[in-house]
PDB file of C-alpha atoms in Angstrom:
ATOM      1  CA  MET A   1     -66.538  54.180 -20.720  1.00 72.00           C
ATOM      2  CA  PRO A   2     -63.596  54.125 -18.302  1.00 79.00           C
ATOM      3  CA  ALA A   3     -64.088  55.334 -14.761  1.00 85.00           C
ATOM      4  CA  PRO A   4     -63.164  59.026 -14.540  1.00 90.00           C
ATOM      5  CA  ILE A   5     -59.869  59.920 -12.908  1.00 93.00           C
ATOM      6  CA  THR A   6     -60.259  62.606 -10.261  1.00 94.00           C
ATOM      7  CA  LEU A   7     -57.635  64.618  -8.435  1.00 94.00           C
ATOM      8  CA  THR A   8     -58.726  66.647  -5.440  1.00 95.00           C
ATOM      9  CA  ASN A   9     -56.205  69.150  -4.053  1.00 94.00           C
ATOM     10  CA  ALA A  10     -53.451  66.685  -5.018  1.00 93.00           C
ATOM     11  CA  SER A  11     -49.895  67.801  -4.258  1.00 92.00           C
ATOM     12  CA  TYR A  12     -46.527  66.089  -4.287  1.00 90.00           C
ATOM     13  CA  THR A  13     -43.198  67.062  -2.770  1.00 88.00           C
ATOM     14  CA  VAL A  14     -39.652  65.686  -2.896  1.00 85.00           C
ATOM     15  CA  GLN A  15     -37.390  66.461   0.074  1.00 81.00           C
ATOM     16  CA  GLY A  16     -39.662  69.343   0.984  1.00 79.00           C
ATOM     17  CA  LYS A  17     -39.638  70.800  -2.545  1.00 83.00           C
ATOM     18  CA  PRO A  18     -43.126  71.098  -4.112  1.00 82.00           C
ATOM     19  CA  ILE A  19     -43.379  69.326  -7.489  1.00 86.00           C
ATOM     20  CA  LEU A  20     -47.165  69.477  -7.983  1.00 88.00           C
ATOM     21  CA  HIS A  21     -49.456  72.013  -6.315  1.00 88.00           C
ATOM     22  CA  ASP A  22     -53.105  71.473  -5.313  1.00 91.00           C
ATOM     23  CA  LEU A  23     -54.390  69.963  -8.565  1.00 91.00           C
ATOM     24  CA  THR A  24     -58.166  69.493  -8.711  1.00 94.00           C
ATOM     25  CA  LEU A  25     -59.335  67.912 -11.958  1.00 93.00           C
ATOM     26  CA  THR A  26     -61.688  65.337 -13.434  1.00 95.00           C
ATOM     27  CA  LEU A  27     -60.279  63.494 -16.466  1.00 95.00           C
ATOM     28  CA  SER A  28     -63.037  61.848 -18.499  1.00 94.00           C
ATOM     29  CA  GLU A  29     -62.327  62.745 -22.146  1.00 95.00           C
ATOM     30  CA  SER A  30     -61.206  60.031 -24.584  1.00 95.00           C
ATOM     31  CA  ARG A  31     -57.946  61.723 -25.599  1.00 96.00           C
ATOM     32  CA  ILE A  32     -56.148  64.030 -23.170  1.00 96.00           C
ATOM     33  CA  GLY A  33     -52.746  65.659 -23.519  1.00 95.00           C
ATOM     34  CA  ILE A  34     -50.600  66.865 -20.614  1.00 93.00           C
ATOM     35  CA  LEU A  35     -48.137  69.411 -21.931  1.00 93.00           C
ATOM     36  CA  GLY A  36     -45.202  71.223 -20.389  1.00 87.00           C
ATOM     37  CA  GLN A  37     -41.466  71.818 -20.364  1.00 82.00           C
ATOM     38  CA  ASN A  38     -39.095  69.268 -18.896  1.00 75.00           C
ATOM     39  CA  GLY A  39     -39.263  69.677 -15.135  1.00 69.00           C
ATOM     40  CA  SER A  40     -42.806  71.038 -15.152  1.00 68.00           C
ATOM     41  CA  GLY A  41     -44.226  68.069 -13.232  1.00 76.00           C
ATOM     42  CA  LYS A  42     -45.620  66.059 -16.161  1.00 80.00           C
ATOM     43  CA  THR A  43     -43.988  62.727 -15.324  1.00 82.00           C
ATOM     44  CA  THR A  44     -44.765  63.115 -11.619  1.00 84.00           C
ATOM     45  CA  ARG A  45     -48.374  63.673 -12.622  1.00 83.00           C
ATOM     46  CA  LEU A  46     -48.318  60.460 -14.671  1.00 84.00           C
ATOM     47  CA  ARG A  47     -46.906  58.497 -11.737  1.00 87.00           C
ATOM     48  CA  LEU A  48     -49.651  59.865  -9.486  1.00 88.00           C
ATOM     49  CA  LEU A  49     -52.365  58.840 -11.940  1.00 89.00           C
ATOM     50  CA  ALA A  50     -50.907  55.344 -12.220  1.00 88.00           C
ATOM     51  CA  GLY A  51     -50.632  54.916  -8.462  1.00 89.00           C
ATOM     52  CA  LEU A  52     -46.858  54.495  -8.602  1.00 89.00           C
ATOM     53  CA  ILE A  53     -46.601  57.257  -6.006  1.00 90.00           C
ATOM     54  CA  ALA A  54     -49.157  58.615  -3.549  1.00 92.00           C
ATOM     55  CA  PRO A  55     -49.905  62.331  -3.207  1.00 91.00           C
ATOM     56  CA  ALA A  56     -48.343  64.103  -0.250  1.00 91.00           C
ATOM     57  CA  SER A  57     -51.745  65.679   0.306  1.00 92.00           C
ATOM     58  CA  GLY A  58     -55.119  65.474  -1.379  1.00 94.00           C
ATOM     59  CA  THR A  59     -56.443  62.449  -3.251  1.00 94.00           C
ATOM     60  CA  VAL A  60     -56.236  60.630  -6.597  1.00 94.00           C
ATOM     61  CA  ARG A  61     -59.051  58.262  -7.540  1.00 94.00           C
ATOM     62  CA  ILE A  62     -59.926  56.103 -10.534  1.00 92.00           C
ATOM     63  CA  GLY A  63     -63.650  55.797 -10.007  1.00 89.00           C
ATOM     64  CA  GLN A  64     -63.683  54.775  -6.329  1.00 90.00           C
ATOM     65  CA  THR A  65     -60.210  53.165  -6.409  1.00 90.00           C
ATOM     66  CA  ASP A  66     -57.120  54.669  -4.817  1.00 92.00           C
ATOM     67  CA  PRO A  67     -54.485  53.389  -7.300  1.00 90.00           C
ATOM     68  CA  ALA A  68     -51.591  53.833  -4.867  1.00 90.00           C
ATOM     69  CA  LYS A  69     -53.271  51.664  -2.215  1.00 91.00           C
ATOM     70  CA  ASP A  70     -55.010  49.057  -4.390  1.00 89.00           C
ATOM     71  CA  ARG A  71     -52.437  48.122  -7.017  1.00 81.00           C
ATOM     72  CA  LYS A  72     -54.286  44.946  -8.063  1.00 80.00           C
ATOM     73  CA  ALA A  73     -57.454  46.868  -8.901  1.00 81.00           C
ATOM     74  CA  ALA A  74     -55.385  49.524 -10.672  1.00 82.00           C
ATOM     75  CA  LEU A  75     -53.925  46.904 -13.053  1.00 79.00           C
ATOM     76  CA  THR A  76     -57.297  46.533 -14.791  1.00 82.00           C
ATOM     77  CA  GLN A  77     -57.882  50.272 -14.906  1.00 90.00           C
ATOM     78  CA  ILE A  78     -54.539  51.874 -15.791  1.00 92.00           C
ATOM     79  CA  GLY A  79     -51.717  50.829 -18.107  1.00 92.00           C
ATOM     80  CA  ILE A  80     -48.559  52.909 -18.387  1.00 91.00           C
ATOM     81  CA  LEU A  81     -46.156  53.067 -21.325  1.00 92.00           C
ATOM     82  CA  PHE A  82     -42.845  54.547 -20.218  1.00 89.00           C
ATOM     83  CA  GLN A  83     -40.649  56.623 -22.496  1.00 87.00           C
ATOM     84  CA  ASN A  84     -37.763  54.156 -22.241  1.00 88.00           C
ATOM     85  CA  PRO A  85     -38.810  50.513 -22.855  1.00 89.00           C
ATOM     86  CA  ASP A  86     -35.691  49.291 -21.066  1.00 89.00           C
ATOM     87  CA  HIS A  87     -37.201  50.667 -17.844  1.00 87.00           C
ATOM     88  CA  GLN A  88     -40.247  48.468 -18.408  1.00 90.00           C
ATOM     89  CA  ILE A  89     -39.098  45.151 -19.895  1.00 94.00           C
ATOM     90  CA  LEU A  90     -38.308  42.525 -17.249  1.00 93.00           C
ATOM     91  CA  PHE A  91     -38.010  39.164 -19.030  1.00 95.00           C
ATOM     92  CA  PRO A  92     -35.529  37.633 -21.481  1.00 96.00           C
ATOM     93  CA  THR A  93     -37.997  36.599 -24.226  1.00 97.00           C
ATOM     94  CA  VAL A  94     -40.970  38.263 -25.878  1.00 97.00           C
ATOM     95  CA  GLU A  95     -43.486  35.599 -24.846  1.00 96.00           C
ATOM     96  CA  GLU A  96     -42.367  35.737 -21.209  1.00 96.00           C
ATOM     97  CA  GLU A  97     -42.642  39.519 -21.175  1.00 96.00           C
ATOM     98  CA  LEU A  98     -46.131  39.430 -22.674  1.00 96.00           C
ATOM     99  CA  ALA A  99     -47.344  36.728 -20.292  1.00 95.00           C
ATOM    100  CA  PHE A 100     -46.203  38.449 -17.098  1.00 93.00           C
ATOM    101  CA  GLY A 101     -49.095  40.891 -16.714  1.00 89.00           C
ATOM    102  CA  LEU A 102     -51.658  38.195 -17.466  1.00 91.00           C
ATOM    103  CA  THR A 103     -50.123  35.980 -14.796  1.00 91.00           C
ATOM    104  CA  GLN A 104     -50.449  38.865 -12.339  1.00 86.00           C
ATOM    105  CA  GLN A 105     -54.143  39.014 -13.219  1.00 87.00           C
ATOM    106  CA  ASN A 106     -54.566  35.240 -12.726  1.00 88.00           C
ATOM    107  CA  HIS A 107     -55.434  34.674 -16.382  1.00 92.00           C
ATOM    108  CA  PRO A 108     -56.395  31.014 -16.976  1.00 92.00           C
ATOM    109  CA  ASN A 109     -54.139  30.542 -20.016  1.00 95.00           C
ATOM    110  CA  PRO A 110     -51.512  33.289 -20.507  1.00 93.00           C
ATOM    111  CA  ALA A 111     -49.530  31.296 -23.102  1.00 94.00           C
ATOM    112  CA  GLN A 112     -52.544  30.934 -25.393  1.00 96.00           C
ATOM    113  CA  ALA A 113     -53.499  34.594 -25.008  1.00 95.00           C
ATOM    114  CA  VAL A 114     -49.939  35.607 -25.943  1.00 96.00           C
ATOM    115  CA  ALA A 115     -49.928  33.299 -28.976  1.00 96.00           C
ATOM    116  CA  ASP A 116     -53.290  34.666 -30.129  1.00 96.00           C
ATOM    117  CA  LEU A 117     -52.123  38.270 -29.807  1.00 94.00           C
ATOM    118  CA  LEU A 118     -48.888  37.697 -31.702  1.00 96.00           C
ATOM    119  CA  LYS A 119     -50.853  36.013 -34.485  1.00 95.00           C
ATOM    120  CA  GLN A 120     -53.260  38.963 -34.688  1.00 93.00           C
ATOM    121  CA  GLU A 121     -50.279  41.320 -34.849  1.00 91.00           C
ATOM    122  CA  ASN A 122     -48.497  39.253 -37.537  1.00 92.00           C
ATOM    123  CA  ARG A 123     -45.620  38.758 -35.103  1.00 94.00           C
ATOM    124  CA  THR A 124     -45.712  35.047 -34.271  1.00 95.00           C
ATOM    125  CA  HIS A 125     -41.985  34.899 -35.070  1.00 95.00           C
ATOM    126  CA  TRP A 126     -41.353  37.243 -32.121  1.00 96.00           C
ATOM    127  CA  ALA A 127     -42.410  34.691 -29.480  1.00 96.00           C
ATOM    128  CA  LYS A 128     -39.004  33.148 -28.698  1.00 96.00           C
ATOM    129  CA  ALA A 129     -36.956  36.224 -29.614  1.00 96.00           C
ATOM    130  CA  PRO A 130     -34.693  37.603 -26.861  1.00 96.00           C
ATOM    131  CA  THR A 131     -36.055  41.014 -25.924  1.00 96.00           C
ATOM    132  CA  HIS A 132     -32.585  42.578 -26.069  1.00 94.00           C
ATOM    133  CA  THR A 133     -32.347  41.765 -29.796  1.00 95.00           C
ATOM    134  CA  LEU A 134     -35.377  43.909 -30.666  1.00 94.00           C
ATOM    135  CA  SER A 135     -34.852  47.423 -31.967  1.00 91.00           C
ATOM    136  CA  GLN A 136     -35.824  50.442 -29.851  1.00 89.00           C
ATOM    137  CA  GLY A 137     -39.100  50.772 -31.734  1.00 88.00           C
ATOM    138  CA  GLN A 138     -39.849  47.058 -31.462  1.00 91.00           C
ATOM    139  CA  ARG A 139     -39.205  47.071 -27.701  1.00 93.00           C
ATOM    140  CA  HIS A 140     -41.497  50.076 -27.376  1.00 90.00           C
ATOM    141  CA  TYR A 141     -44.206  48.231 -29.303  1.00 91.00           C
ATOM    142  CA  LEU A 142     -43.683  45.121 -27.167  1.00 94.00           C
ATOM    143  CA  CYS A 143     -44.351  47.191 -24.057  1.00 93.00           C
ATOM    144  CA  LEU A 144     -47.564  48.498 -25.623  1.00 92.00           C
ATOM    145  CA  LEU A 145     -48.694  44.957 -26.482  1.00 94.00           C
ATOM    146  CA  SER A 146     -47.988  43.739 -22.961  1.00 94.00           C
ATOM    147  CA  ILE A 147     -50.196  46.528 -21.615  1.00 93.00           C
ATOM    148  CA  LEU A 148     -53.002  45.898 -24.104  1.00 92.00           C
ATOM    149  CA  LEU A 149     -53.112  42.218 -23.153  1.00 93.00           C
ATOM    150  CA  MET A 150     -54.141  43.291 -19.661  1.00 92.00           C
ATOM    151  CA  SER A 151     -57.121  45.250 -21.069  1.00 91.00           C
ATOM    152  CA  PRO A 152     -56.829  48.436 -18.991  1.00 92.00           C
ATOM    153  CA  GLN A 153     -59.505  51.088 -19.321  1.00 93.00           C
ATOM    154  CA  THR A 154     -56.972  53.928 -19.613  1.00 94.00           C
ATOM    155  CA  LEU A 155     -53.485  54.159 -21.119  1.00 95.00           C
ATOM    156  CA  LEU A 156     -50.901  56.612 -19.809  1.00 94.00           C
ATOM    157  CA  LEU A 157     -48.220  57.414 -22.383  1.00 94.00           C
ATOM    158  CA  ASP A 158     -44.973  59.119 -21.347  1.00 91.00           C
ATOM    159  CA  GLU A 159     -43.396  60.856 -24.380  1.00 89.00           C
ATOM    160  CA  PRO A 160     -44.496  57.893 -26.563  1.00 88.00           C
ATOM    161  CA  PHE A 161     -42.733  59.055 -29.744  1.00 86.00           C
ATOM    162  CA  ALA A 162     -39.414  60.199 -28.266  1.00 82.00           C
ATOM    163  CA  GLY A 163     -36.413  58.394 -29.756  1.00 80.00           C
ATOM    164  CA  LEU A 164     -38.437  56.659 -32.482  1.00 83.00           C
ATOM    165  CA  ASP A 165     -37.679  57.065 -36.170  1.00 84.00           C
ATOM    166  CA  LEU A 166     -40.416  58.456 -38.425  1.00 86.00           C
ATOM    167  CA  PRO A 167     -41.757  55.122 -39.804  1.00 86.00           C
ATOM    168  CA  THR A 168     -42.021  53.737 -36.267  1.00 85.00           C
ATOM    169  CA  GLN A 169     -43.818  56.887 -35.118  1.00 86.00           C
ATOM    170  CA  VAL A 170     -46.310  56.516 -37.963  1.00 87.00           C
ATOM    171  CA  ARG A 171     -46.990  52.869 -37.094  1.00 86.00           C
ATOM    172  CA  LEU A 172     -47.412  53.623 -33.396  1.00 87.00           C
ATOM    173  CA  LYS A 173     -49.744  56.574 -34.064  1.00 88.00           C
ATOM    174  CA  ARG A 174     -51.851  54.401 -36.362  1.00 89.00           C
ATOM    175  CA  ARG A 175     -52.129  51.679 -33.706  1.00 88.00           C
ATOM    176  CA  LEU A 176     -52.986  54.095 -30.917  1.00 90.00           C
ATOM    177  CA  LYS A 177     -55.681  55.734 -33.011  1.00 90.00           C
ATOM    178  CA  THR A 178     -57.581  52.440 -33.268  1.00 90.00           C
ATOM    179  CA  LEU A 179     -57.668  51.765 -29.516  1.00 92.00           C
ATOM    180  CA  PRO A 180     -60.945  52.101 -27.596  1.00 93.00           C
ATOM    181  CA  GLN A 181     -59.212  53.016 -24.323  1.00 94.00           C
ATOM    182  CA  GLN A 182     -58.981  56.465 -22.875  1.00 95.00           C
ATOM    183  CA  ILE A 183     -55.458  57.720 -23.672  1.00 95.00           C
ATOM    184  CA  ILE A 184     -53.604  60.339 -21.639  1.00 95.00           C
ATOM    185  CA  THR A 185     -50.400  61.466 -23.343  1.00 94.00           C
ATOM    186  CA  ILE A 186     -47.668  63.335 -21.473  1.00 92.00           C
ATOM    187  CA  THR A 187     -45.242  65.271 -23.647  1.00 90.00           C
ATOM    188  CA  HIS A 188     -43.352  68.502 -24.262  1.00 87.00           C
ATOM    189  CA  ASP A 189     -44.106  68.299 -28.015  1.00 89.00           C
ATOM    190  CA  PRO A 190     -47.347  70.088 -28.996  1.00 91.00           C
ATOM    191  CA  ALA A 191     -47.286  68.572 -32.499  1.00 90.00           C
ATOM    192  CA  THR A 192     -48.233  65.150 -31.070  1.00 90.00           C
ATOM    193  CA  LEU A 193     -51.403  66.453 -29.404  1.00 93.00           C
ATOM    194  CA  THR A 194     -53.338  68.037 -32.259  1.00 92.00           C
ATOM    195  CA  ASP A 195     -55.980  65.281 -32.189  1.00 92.00           C
ATOM    196  CA  ALA A 196     -56.568  65.462 -28.420  1.00 95.00           C
ATOM    197  CA  ASP A 197     -59.948  66.398 -26.966  1.00 96.00           C
ATOM    198  CA  ARG A 198     -58.405  68.351 -24.097  1.00 97.00           C
ATOM    199  CA  ILE A 199     -54.986  69.788 -23.217  1.00 97.00           C
ATOM    200  CA  LEU A 200     -53.637  70.448 -19.726  1.00 95.00           C
ATOM    201  CA  TRP A 201     -50.618  72.774 -19.646  1.00 94.00           C
ATOM    202  CA  LEU A 202     -48.454  72.317 -16.562  1.00 91.00           C
ATOM    203  CA  ASP A 203     -45.905  74.919 -15.553  1.00 88.00           C
ATOM    204  CA  GLN A 204     -43.698  74.551 -12.452  1.00 85.00           C
ATOM    205  CA  GLY A 205     -46.151  72.115 -10.918  1.00 84.00           C
ATOM    206  CA  HIS A 206     -49.207  74.328 -11.408  1.00 88.00           C
ATOM    207  CA  LEU A 207     -52.015  73.957 -13.926  1.00 91.00           C
ATOM    208  CA  HIS A 208     -51.306  76.912 -16.216  1.00 93.00           C
ATOM    209  CA  ALA A 209     -54.118  76.320 -18.733  1.00 95.00           C
ATOM    210  CA  ASP A 210     -56.818  73.770 -19.548  1.00 95.00           C
ATOM    211  CA  GLY A 211     -58.762  73.686 -22.794  1.00 96.00           C
ATOM    212  CA  PRO A 212     -59.040  72.485 -26.408  1.00 96.00           C
ATOM    213  CA  PRO A 213     -55.949  72.037 -28.607  1.00 96.00           C
ATOM    214  CA  ALA A 214     -56.869  74.973 -30.857  1.00 96.00           C
ATOM    215  CA  GLU A 215     -56.640  77.260 -27.843  1.00 96.00           C
ATOM    216  CA  ILE A 216     -53.811  75.773 -25.768  1.00 96.00           C
ATOM    217  CA  LEU A 217     -51.284  74.552 -28.357  1.00 95.00           C
ATOM    218  CA  PRO A 218     -50.655  77.914 -30.094  1.00 95.00           C
ATOM    219  CA  ALA A 219     -50.328  79.654 -26.715  1.00 94.00           C
ATOM    220  CA  PHE A 220     -47.849  77.040 -25.474  1.00 93.00           C
ATOM    221  CA  THR A 221     -45.815  77.209 -28.699  1.00 93.00           C
ATOM    222  CA  ALA A 222     -45.660  81.008 -28.525  1.00 92.00           C
ATOM    223  CA  ALA A 223     -44.544  80.912 -24.879  1.00 90.00           C
ATOM    224  CA  MET A 224     -41.828  78.338 -25.578  1.00 89.00           C
ATOM    225  CA  THR A 225     -40.618  80.333 -28.597  1.00 89.00           C
ATOM    226  CA  GLN A 226     -40.360  83.417 -26.408  1.00 87.00           C
ATOM    227  CA  LEU A 227     -38.370  81.499 -23.779  1.00 82.00           C
ATOM    228  CA  GLY A 228     -36.007  80.213 -26.450  1.00 81.00           C
ATOM    229  CA  ALA A 229     -35.447  83.701 -27.804  1.00 79.00           C
ATOM    230  CA  ALA A 230     -34.618  84.931 -24.303  1.00 74.00           C
ATOM    231  CA  ASP A 231     -32.086  82.157 -23.571  1.00 66.00           C
ATOM    232  CA  ALA A 232     -34.120  81.460 -20.425  1.00 57.00           C
ATOM    233  CA  ASP A 233     -32.176  78.299 -19.564  1.00 60.00           C
ATOM    234  CA  THR A 234     -28.960  80.037 -18.537  1.00 58.00           C
ATOM    235  CA  ASP A 235     -29.884  80.454 -14.849  1.00 59.00           C
ATOM    236  CA  LEU A 236     -29.015  77.602 -12.484  1.00 54.00           C
ATOM    237  CA  PRO A 237     -31.704  76.337 -10.096  1.00 55.00           C
ATOM    238  CA  ALA A 238     -31.548  77.496  -6.481  1.00 53.00           C
TER     239      ALA A 238
END
């Protein structure tokens, strides 16, 4: 079992504006969904969990590790799949991209591990392919494979199905379902979270609700439908 992720009075601000407010949670379930509108603090929450940013106050821990301070330890505990693969891919060929994380972990033979993975995935012909020639869905899958090679205990997924066509969504869902890792999915789409064990509903940086999908998803859908009917997006932010 992965080490539980704990937030204790964790807050985050940008230029004095609160983005997340005093979150205290323990995340130990196998499949967790973080749900909310755009701008509700979901992605900031993901970045806190991954250690990409540190809380302005309070603490975030993976077991006993502070992921923002001990990035090397966090690499074996947390893997993050961004919504846009072009924000994640760094290298010109598939095999170089896949090998990078293993090199960071001082793996004894990254090239062999990459070759073995591509064979298991029936993608040996990808090895020398320039990453820019892959389709959106293929680049997304490449990012997932690069994370899985590093064997993290927990995967953080940021809108994992956004921008993918239906066949690619089906393939990705099938692959994710087989994974033993804890998976925390951040999305505004309740339909992608029906199989979760637990749903956290964020609203304006606060935890609005926390519970099982059967309870949270219908309430979220009803609230969003009501906002849509009221044309609630016409006001400009202060």
